[in-house]
XYZ file of C-alpha atoms in Angstrom:
555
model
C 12.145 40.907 40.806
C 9.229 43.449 40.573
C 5.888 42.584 41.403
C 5.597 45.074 37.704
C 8.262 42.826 35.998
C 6.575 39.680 37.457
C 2.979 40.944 35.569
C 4.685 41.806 32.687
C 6.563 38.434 31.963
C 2.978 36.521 33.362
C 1.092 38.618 30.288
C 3.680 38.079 27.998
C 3.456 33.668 28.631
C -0.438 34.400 28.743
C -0.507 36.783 25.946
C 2.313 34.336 23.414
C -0.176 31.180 24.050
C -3.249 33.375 22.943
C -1.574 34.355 20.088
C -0.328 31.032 19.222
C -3.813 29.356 19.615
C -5.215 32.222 17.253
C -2.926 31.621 14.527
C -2.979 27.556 14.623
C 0.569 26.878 16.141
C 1.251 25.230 18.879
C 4.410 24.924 21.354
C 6.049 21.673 21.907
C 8.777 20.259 24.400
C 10.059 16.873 24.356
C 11.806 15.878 27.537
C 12.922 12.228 26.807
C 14.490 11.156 30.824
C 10.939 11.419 31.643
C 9.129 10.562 28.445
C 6.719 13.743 28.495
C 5.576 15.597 25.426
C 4.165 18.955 26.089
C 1.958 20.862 23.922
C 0.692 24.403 24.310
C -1.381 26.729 22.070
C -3.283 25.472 19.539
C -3.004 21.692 19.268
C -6.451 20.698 18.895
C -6.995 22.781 15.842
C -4.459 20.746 14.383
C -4.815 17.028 15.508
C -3.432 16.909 18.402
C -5.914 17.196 20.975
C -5.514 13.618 22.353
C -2.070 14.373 23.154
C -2.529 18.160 25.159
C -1.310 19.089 27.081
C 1.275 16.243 27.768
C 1.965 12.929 26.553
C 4.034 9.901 26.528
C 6.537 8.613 23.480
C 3.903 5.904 22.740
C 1.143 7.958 22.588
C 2.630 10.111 20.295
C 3.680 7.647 17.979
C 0.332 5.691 17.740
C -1.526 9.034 16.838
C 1.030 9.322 13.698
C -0.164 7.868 10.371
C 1.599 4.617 10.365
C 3.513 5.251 6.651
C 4.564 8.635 8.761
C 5.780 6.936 11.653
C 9.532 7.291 10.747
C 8.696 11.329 10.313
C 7.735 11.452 13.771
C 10.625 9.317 15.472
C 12.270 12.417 13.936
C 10.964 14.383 16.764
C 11.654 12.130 19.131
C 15.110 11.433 18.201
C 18.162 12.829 20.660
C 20.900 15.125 19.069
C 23.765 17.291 20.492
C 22.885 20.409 21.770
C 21.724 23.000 18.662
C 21.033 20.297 16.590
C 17.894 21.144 14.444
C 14.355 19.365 14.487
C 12.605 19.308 11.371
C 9.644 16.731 10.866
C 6.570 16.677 8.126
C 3.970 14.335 9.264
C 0.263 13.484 9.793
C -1.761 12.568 13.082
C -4.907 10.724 12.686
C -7.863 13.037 12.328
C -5.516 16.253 11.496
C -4.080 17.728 8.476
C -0.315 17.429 7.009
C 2.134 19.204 9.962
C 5.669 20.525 10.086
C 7.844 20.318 13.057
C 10.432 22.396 13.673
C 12.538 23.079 16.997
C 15.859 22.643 18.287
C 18.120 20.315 21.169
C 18.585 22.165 24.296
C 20.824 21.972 27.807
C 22.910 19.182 26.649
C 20.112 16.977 25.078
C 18.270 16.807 28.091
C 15.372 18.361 26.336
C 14.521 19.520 22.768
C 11.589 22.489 22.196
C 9.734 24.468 18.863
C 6.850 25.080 16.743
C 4.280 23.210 14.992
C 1.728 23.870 12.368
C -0.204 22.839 9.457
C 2.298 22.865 6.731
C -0.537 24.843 4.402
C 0.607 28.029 6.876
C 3.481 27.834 5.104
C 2.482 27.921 1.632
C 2.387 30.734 0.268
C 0.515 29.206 -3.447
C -3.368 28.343 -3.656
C -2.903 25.774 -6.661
C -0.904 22.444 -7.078
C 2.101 23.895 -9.254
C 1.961 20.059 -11.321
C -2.070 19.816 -11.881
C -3.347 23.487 -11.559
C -5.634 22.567 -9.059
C -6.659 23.856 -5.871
C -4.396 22.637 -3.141
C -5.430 21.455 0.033
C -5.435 25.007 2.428
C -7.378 26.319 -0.485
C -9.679 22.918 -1.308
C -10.567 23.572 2.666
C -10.875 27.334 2.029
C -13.147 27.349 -1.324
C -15.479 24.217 0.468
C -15.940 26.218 3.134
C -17.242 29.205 0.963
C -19.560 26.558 -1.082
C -20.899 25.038 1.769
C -22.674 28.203 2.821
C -25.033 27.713 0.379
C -28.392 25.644 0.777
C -28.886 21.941 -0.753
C -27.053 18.528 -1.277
C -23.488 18.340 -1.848
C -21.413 15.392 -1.988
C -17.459 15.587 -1.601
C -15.297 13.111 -3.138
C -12.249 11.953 -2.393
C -10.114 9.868 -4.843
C -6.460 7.905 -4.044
C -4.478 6.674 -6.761
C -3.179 3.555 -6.446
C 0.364 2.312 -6.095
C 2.027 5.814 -7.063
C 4.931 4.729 -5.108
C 5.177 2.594 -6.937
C 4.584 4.461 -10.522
C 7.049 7.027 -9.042
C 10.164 3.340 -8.892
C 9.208 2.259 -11.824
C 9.055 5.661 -14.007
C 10.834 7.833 -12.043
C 9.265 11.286 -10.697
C 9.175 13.248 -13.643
C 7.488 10.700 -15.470
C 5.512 9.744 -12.709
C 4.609 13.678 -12.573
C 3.098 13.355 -15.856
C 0.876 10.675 -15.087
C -0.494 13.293 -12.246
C -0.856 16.289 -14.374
C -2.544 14.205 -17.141
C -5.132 13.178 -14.430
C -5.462 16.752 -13.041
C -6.636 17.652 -16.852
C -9.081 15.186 -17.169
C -10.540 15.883 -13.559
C -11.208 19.698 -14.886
C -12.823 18.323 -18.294
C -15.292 16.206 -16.772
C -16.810 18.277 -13.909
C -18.977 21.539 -14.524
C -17.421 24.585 -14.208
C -18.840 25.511 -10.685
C -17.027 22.056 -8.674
C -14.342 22.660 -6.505
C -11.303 20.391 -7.435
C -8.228 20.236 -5.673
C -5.296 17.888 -5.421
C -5.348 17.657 -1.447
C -2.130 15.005 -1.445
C 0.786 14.024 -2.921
C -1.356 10.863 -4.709
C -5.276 12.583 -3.861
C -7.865 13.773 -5.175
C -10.905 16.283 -4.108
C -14.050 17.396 -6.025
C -16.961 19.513 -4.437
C -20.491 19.405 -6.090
C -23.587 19.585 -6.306
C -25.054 15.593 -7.863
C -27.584 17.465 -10.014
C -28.035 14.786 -12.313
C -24.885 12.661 -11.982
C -23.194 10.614 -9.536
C -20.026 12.318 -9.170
C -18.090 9.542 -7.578
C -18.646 7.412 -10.732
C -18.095 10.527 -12.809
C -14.656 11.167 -10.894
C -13.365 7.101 -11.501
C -14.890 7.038 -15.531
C -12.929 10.273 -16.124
C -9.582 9.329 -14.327
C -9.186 5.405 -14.921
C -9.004 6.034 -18.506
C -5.200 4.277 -19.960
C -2.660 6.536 -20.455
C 1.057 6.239 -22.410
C 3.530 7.771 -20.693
C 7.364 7.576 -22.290
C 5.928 4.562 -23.871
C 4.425 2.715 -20.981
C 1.336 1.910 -20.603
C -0.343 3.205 -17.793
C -3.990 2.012 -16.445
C -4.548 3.798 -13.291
C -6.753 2.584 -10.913
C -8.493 4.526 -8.118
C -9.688 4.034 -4.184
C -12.836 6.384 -4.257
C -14.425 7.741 -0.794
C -17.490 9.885 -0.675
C -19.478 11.887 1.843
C -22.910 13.890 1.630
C -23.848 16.973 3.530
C -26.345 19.698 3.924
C -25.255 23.366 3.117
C -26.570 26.843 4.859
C -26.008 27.739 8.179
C -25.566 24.306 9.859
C -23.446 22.850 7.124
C -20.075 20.967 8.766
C -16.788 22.026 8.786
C -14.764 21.402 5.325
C -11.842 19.620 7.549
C -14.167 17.454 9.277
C -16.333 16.454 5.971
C -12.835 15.674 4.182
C -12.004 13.573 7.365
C -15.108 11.645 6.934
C -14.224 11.136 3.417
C -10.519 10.166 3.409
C -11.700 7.433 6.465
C -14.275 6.413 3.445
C -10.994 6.249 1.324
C -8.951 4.555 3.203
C -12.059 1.747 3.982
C -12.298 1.442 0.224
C -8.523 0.951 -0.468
C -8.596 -1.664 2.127
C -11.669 -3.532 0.261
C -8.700 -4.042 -3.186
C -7.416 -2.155 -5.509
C -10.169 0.138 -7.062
C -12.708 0.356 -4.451
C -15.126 2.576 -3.363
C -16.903 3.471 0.142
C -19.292 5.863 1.068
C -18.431 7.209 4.930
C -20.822 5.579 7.408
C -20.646 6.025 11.302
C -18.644 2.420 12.031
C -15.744 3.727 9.680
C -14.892 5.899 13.293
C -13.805 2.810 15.252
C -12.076 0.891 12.202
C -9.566 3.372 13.086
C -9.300 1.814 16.762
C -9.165 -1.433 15.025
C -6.684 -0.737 13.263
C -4.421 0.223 16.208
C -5.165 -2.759 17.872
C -4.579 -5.035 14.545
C -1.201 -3.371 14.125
C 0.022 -3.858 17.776
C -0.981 -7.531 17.432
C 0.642 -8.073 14.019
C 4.103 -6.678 16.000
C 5.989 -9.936 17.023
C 2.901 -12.358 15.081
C 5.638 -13.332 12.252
C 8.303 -14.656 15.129
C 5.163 -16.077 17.426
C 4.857 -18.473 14.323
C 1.101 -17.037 13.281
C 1.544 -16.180 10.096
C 2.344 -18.755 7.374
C 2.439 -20.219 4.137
C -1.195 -21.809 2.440
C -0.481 -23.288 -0.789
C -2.515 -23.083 -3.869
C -2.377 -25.652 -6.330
C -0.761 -24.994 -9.748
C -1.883 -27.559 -12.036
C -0.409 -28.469 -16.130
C -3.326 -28.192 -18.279
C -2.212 -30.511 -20.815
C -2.474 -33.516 -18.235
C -4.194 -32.329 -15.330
C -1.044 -33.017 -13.182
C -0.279 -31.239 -9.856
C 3.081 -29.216 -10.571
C 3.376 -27.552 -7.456
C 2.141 -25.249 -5.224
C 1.996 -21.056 -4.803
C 2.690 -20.666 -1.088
C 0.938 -17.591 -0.166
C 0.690 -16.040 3.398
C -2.423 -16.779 6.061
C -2.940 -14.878 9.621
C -3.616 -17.185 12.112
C -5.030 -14.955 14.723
C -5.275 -16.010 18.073
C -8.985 -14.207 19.188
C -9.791 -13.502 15.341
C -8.927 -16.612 13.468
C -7.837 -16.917 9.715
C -7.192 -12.924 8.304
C -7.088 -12.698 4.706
C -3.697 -10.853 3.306
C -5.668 -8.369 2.194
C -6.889 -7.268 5.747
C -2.655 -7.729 6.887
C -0.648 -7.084 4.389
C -1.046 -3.194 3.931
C -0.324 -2.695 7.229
C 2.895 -5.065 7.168
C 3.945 -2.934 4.344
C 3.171 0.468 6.301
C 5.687 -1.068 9.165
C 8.411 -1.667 6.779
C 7.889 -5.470 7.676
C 7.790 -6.910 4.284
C 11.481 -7.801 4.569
C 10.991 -10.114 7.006
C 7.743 -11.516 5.898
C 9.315 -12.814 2.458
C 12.383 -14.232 4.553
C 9.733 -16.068 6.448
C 7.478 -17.427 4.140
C 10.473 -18.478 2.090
C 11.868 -20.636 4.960
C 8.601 -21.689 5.834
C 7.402 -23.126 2.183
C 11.167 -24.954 1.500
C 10.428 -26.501 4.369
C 7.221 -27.704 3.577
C 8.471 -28.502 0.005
C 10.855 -30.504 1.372
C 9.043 -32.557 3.553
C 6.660 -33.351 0.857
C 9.492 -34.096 -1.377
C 10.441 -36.743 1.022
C 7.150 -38.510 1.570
C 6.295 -38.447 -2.376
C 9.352 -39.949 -4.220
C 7.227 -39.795 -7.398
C 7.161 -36.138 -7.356
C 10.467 -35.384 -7.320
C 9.597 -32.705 -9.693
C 7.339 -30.523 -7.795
C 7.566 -27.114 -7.131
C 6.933 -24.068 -4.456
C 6.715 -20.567 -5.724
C 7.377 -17.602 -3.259
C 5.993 -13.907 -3.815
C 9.279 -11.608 -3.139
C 7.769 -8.811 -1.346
C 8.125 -5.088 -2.655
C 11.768 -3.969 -2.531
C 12.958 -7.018 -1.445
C 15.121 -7.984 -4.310
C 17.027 -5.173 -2.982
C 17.391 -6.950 0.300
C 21.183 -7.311 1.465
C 21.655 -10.919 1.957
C 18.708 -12.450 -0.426
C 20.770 -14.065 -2.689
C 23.109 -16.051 0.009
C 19.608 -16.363 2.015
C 18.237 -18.675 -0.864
C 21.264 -20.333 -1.484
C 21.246 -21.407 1.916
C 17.541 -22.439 2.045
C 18.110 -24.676 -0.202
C 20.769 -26.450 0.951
C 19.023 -26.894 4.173
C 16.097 -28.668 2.591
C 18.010 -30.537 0.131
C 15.836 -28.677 -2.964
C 17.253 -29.063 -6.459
C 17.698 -26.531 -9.050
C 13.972 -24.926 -9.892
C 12.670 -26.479 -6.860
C 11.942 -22.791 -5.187
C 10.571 -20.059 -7.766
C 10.620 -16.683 -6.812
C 7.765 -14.519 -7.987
C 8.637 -10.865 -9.252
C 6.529 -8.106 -9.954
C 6.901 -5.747 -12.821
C 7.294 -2.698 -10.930
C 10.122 -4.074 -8.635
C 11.897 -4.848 -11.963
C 11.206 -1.646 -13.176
C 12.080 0.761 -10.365
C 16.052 0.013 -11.979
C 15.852 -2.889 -14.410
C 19.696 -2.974 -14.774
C 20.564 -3.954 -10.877
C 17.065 -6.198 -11.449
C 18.798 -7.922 -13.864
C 22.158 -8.451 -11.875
C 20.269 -9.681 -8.592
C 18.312 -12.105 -11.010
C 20.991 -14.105 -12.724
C 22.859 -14.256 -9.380
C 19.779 -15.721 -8.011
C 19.105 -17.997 -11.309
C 22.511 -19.169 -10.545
C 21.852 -19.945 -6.685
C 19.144 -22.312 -7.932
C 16.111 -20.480 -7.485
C 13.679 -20.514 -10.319
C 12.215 -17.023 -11.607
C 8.677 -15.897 -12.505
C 7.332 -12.570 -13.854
C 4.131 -12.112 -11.823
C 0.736 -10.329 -12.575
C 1.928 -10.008 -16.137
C 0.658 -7.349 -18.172
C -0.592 -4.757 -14.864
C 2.421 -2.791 -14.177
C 4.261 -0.759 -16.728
C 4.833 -2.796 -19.533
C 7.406 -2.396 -21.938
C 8.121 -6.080 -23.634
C 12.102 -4.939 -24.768
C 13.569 -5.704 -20.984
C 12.078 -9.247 -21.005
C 14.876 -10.216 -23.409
C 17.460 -9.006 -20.858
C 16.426 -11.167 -17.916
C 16.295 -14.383 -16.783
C 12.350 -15.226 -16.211
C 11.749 -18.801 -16.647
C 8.240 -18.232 -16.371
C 5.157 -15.925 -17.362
C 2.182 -15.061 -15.096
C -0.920 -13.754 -16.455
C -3.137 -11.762 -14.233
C -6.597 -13.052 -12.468
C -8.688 -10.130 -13.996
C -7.695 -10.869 -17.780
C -8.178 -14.934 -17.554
C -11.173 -14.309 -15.411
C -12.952 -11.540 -17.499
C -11.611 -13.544 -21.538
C -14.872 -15.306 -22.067
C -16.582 -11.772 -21.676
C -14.137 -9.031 -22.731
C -12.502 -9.020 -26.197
C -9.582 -6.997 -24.946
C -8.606 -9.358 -22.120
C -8.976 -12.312 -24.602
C -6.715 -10.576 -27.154
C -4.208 -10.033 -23.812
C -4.013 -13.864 -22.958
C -3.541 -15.002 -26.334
C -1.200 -12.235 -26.817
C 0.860 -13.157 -23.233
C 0.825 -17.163 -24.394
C 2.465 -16.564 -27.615
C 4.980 -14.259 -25.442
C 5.931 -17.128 -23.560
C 6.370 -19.287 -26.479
C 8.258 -17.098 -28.646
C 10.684 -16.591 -25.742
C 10.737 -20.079 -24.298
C 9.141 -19.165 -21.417
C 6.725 -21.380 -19.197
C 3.101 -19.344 -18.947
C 0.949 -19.672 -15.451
C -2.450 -18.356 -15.962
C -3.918 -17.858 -12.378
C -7.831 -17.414 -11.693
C -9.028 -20.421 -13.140
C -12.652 -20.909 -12.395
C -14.225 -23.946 -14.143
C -12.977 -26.657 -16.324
C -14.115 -24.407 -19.600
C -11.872 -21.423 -18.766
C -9.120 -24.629 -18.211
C -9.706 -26.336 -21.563
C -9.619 -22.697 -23.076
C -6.058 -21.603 -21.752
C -5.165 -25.082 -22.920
C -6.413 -24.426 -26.306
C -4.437 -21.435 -26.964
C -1.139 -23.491 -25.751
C -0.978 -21.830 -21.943
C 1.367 -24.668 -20.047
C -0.335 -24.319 -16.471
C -3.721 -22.961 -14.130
C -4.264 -22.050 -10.888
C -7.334 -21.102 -9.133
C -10.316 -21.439 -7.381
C -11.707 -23.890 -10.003
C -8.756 -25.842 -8.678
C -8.868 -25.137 -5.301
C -8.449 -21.909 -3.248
C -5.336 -21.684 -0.879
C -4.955 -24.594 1.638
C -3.120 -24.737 4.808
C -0.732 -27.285 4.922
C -2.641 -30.506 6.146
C -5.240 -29.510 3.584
C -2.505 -29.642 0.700
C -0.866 -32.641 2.010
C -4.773 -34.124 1.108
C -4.854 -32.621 -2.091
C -1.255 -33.966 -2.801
C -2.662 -37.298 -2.149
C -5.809 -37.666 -4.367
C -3.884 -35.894 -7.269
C -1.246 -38.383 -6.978
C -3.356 -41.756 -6.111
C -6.100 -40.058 -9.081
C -2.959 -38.905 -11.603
C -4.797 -35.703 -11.881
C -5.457 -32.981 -9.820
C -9.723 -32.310 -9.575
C -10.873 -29.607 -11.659
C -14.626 -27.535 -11.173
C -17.191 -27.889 -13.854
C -18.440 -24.983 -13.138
C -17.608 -22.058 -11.112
């Protein structure tokens, strides 16, 4: 070879990396024998900068989104020889990317491209909403950020659209997202940027002369909507971050980074949050990571497990049973709330296996309790059925089963449904339930009145029981429309034969109240909040020796 040749074919590497970095696309190789992931060109511009210029499997994968963590094993994933790559997926930090390559030399090694998927978009505006999507959000911001004074950027998810896209469908679902992109361009002046920046978000650029666009942005997209007659009340995790414009104004992609890590703080607070972005949001995200490799293998080390909750008949005062309802024991942390847990569980498709758990778990207990408490031979354990999990292959022979190993009766074991499960294909639903109504399990229709309701399939399937939301029993004393809901779900239940649970009970009053209007049972705080299993043994005890179960007067 030519020392001329040799230059050339040096300039052309040096030259094809130059050009690569300047057009945000980067090179990737994935040799699997020797777990290395290389990346040339321009990875930092697009995430990836913790990974340059080579990495391990591991690495890779922990720097994927956790719900996207499938999308990247894509990438990982050995074919035959000529066997296409094709990935979409986001990185912490870094935008929406699509991989694409193809298996080499026998599998020994697969190589391609990668770049934001905007540079493949040839569109500025969401086809569905009309608004600004995200290459052009980032584009517009940009341009408005040049110019001097406050502006505030916020970003709004909207909850549960997976599952609003099971339980309408997604051209219904589709709807739901155009009607919000319509009432996102009434509300703002004419001069905010608005975009729809993800498949469920939200963007809007401003200046707050005046108004608090973050409130604005929730009072104008939170408003009910009927869709194919369902009613829809979509709810909203809201992040927001302020910034200087002129000269020294930050990048757009960084100042929507600050806000989504506000969003995704806020969606972690409950449904409906809000968070403004503060400095300690950057090493939640470290958290995180470490909360997620610990929760790997914490369902089989025995550290989560069932509390139980009281449910209590109003009429008597009576302990009925108990709602067994899932507690991290951590072993440097202590107790976690669900609500700190169970995202992430759902995120690594461990749901499945949490509901088996907790199922075992709480017939045990049942069981046990059963045993010692001859007199209340009655009682009962309910069970939440994750999301999707009616689906699961096996549930129905899996609860048959658990209750032959604890020696439960008929109705002993309720399993709790929510409406969106039902809905995502109410037919099958209705199959899986009378085959588990037959196995002995009871049924209940959970959080009552949140989802999608539409009252004709309740007819069709084989509840036993009724379960009215917290927010509506909590909130009846002060809002006329969540009264008018109770009453309205009570008379439900009666009309159909069905037994009615009203959970958040406070305080004896809101108690004496849901008896009033002929509700059959309460659970709550003003009972007493979830207890782990020596606690509710106590509890079982005093209700039993006081032949009612103790009530707050005031709470």
């Amino acid at each position: 070879m030519s020392f001329r040749t040799g230059e050339r074919r040096i300039w052309d590497t040096t030259a094809t990396l130059e050009a690569l970095g300047g057009a945000d696309v980067a090179l990737w190789i994935w040799e699997p024998e020797s777990d290395r992931l290389r990346l040339n060109g321009a990875a930092r511009a697009l995430g990836l900068g913790p990974l340059a210029p080579e990495c391990s499997s591991a690495a890779f994968r922990a720097l994927a989104l956790p719900q996207d963590r499938a999308q990247a094993e894509e990438v990982l994933k050995v074919r035959e020889p000529g066997q296409p790559v094709v990935a979409r997926f986001r990185v912490r930090g870094g935008e929406v990317c699509l991989w694409r390559g193809v298996w080499l030399e026998e599998g020994v090694r697969a190589a391609g491209v990668v770049a934001a998927e905007t540079k493949f978009s040839a569109s500025e505006r969401c086809d569905l909403t009309g608004l600004l999507d995200r290459r052009s959000f980032i584009a517009r911001a940009r341009e408005r950020l040049t110019k001097t004074g406050a502006h505030e950027l916020v970003v709004a998810d909207l909850d549960r659209l997976r599952r609003l896209n099971e339980a309408l469908g997604h051209d219904r679902a589709d709807l739901v997202l155009a009607a919000l992109g319509s009432r996102l361009v009434a509300a703002f002046p004419s001069d905010a940027v608005l975009g729809r920046i993800g498949e469920d978000e939200f963007a809007v650029l401003c200046k707050p002369d005046g108004y608090e666009p973050a409130e604005m942005l929730r009072e104008a997209l939170e408003q009910p909507l009927r869709i194919a007659g369902f009613d829809i009340h979509p709810t909203l995790s809201v992040g927001a971050v302020s910034a200087e414009g002129g000269l020294e104004a930050p990048d757009p992609v960084e100042l929507l980074r600050r806000a989504e890590l506000a969003v995704e703080a806020a969606a972690a607070a409950g449904r409906g949050g809000a968070a403004a972005y503060g400095r300690s949001m950057e090493t939640d995200g470290l958290s995180r990571l470490a909360l997620e490799a610990d929760l790997r293998g914490a369902i089989g080390r025995g550290e989560i497990i069932p509390y139980f909750q009281p449910v209590v008949r109003l009429s008597t005062g009576a302990l009925s049973g108990f709602e067994a309802l899932a507690r991290w024991i951590h072993p440097r942390r202590g107790m976690l709330p669900p609500d700190e847990f169970l995202p992430l569980i759902e995120e690594m498709g461990l749901m499945s296996e949490l509901g088996a758990h907790m199922m075992h778990a709480a017939a045990r207990q049942l069981s046990i309790w059963r045993a010692c408490h001859p007199a209340m031979s009655a009682m009962t354990v309910s069970v939440n059925l994750s999301t999707g999990e009616i689906d699961r292959p096996g549930l129905v022979d899996d609860v048959a089963q658990t209750l032959r190993d604890n020696n439960l009766p008929r109705g002993a074991l309720k399993l709790e449904v929510t409406e969106s499960d039902i809905m995502r294909d109410p037919e099958r639903a209705a199959v899986v339930l009378r085959t588990l109504r037959d196995a002995g399990a009871g049924l209940a229709l959970d959080d009552f009145g949140t989802g999608f309701s539409s009252l004709s399939y309740l007819t069709r399937l084989p509840f036993d029981t009724l379960k009215i939301d917290r927010y509506f029993v909590r909130t009846m004393g002060a809002n006329a429309g969540s009264a008018k809901i109770v009453r309205s779900v009570v008379k439900l239940g009666q009309d159909l034969d069905l037994e009615v649970v009203a959970e958040g009970v406070e305080n004896a009053e809101m108690a004496r109240a849901l008896q009033g209007l002929g509700c059959d049972y309460g659970q709550g705080f003003g009972y007493a909040p979830a207890l782990s299993p020596q606690e509710a043994e106590v509890y079982l005890n005093e209700a039993y020796v006081d032949g009612a179960a103790p009530v707050k007067a005031r709470g």
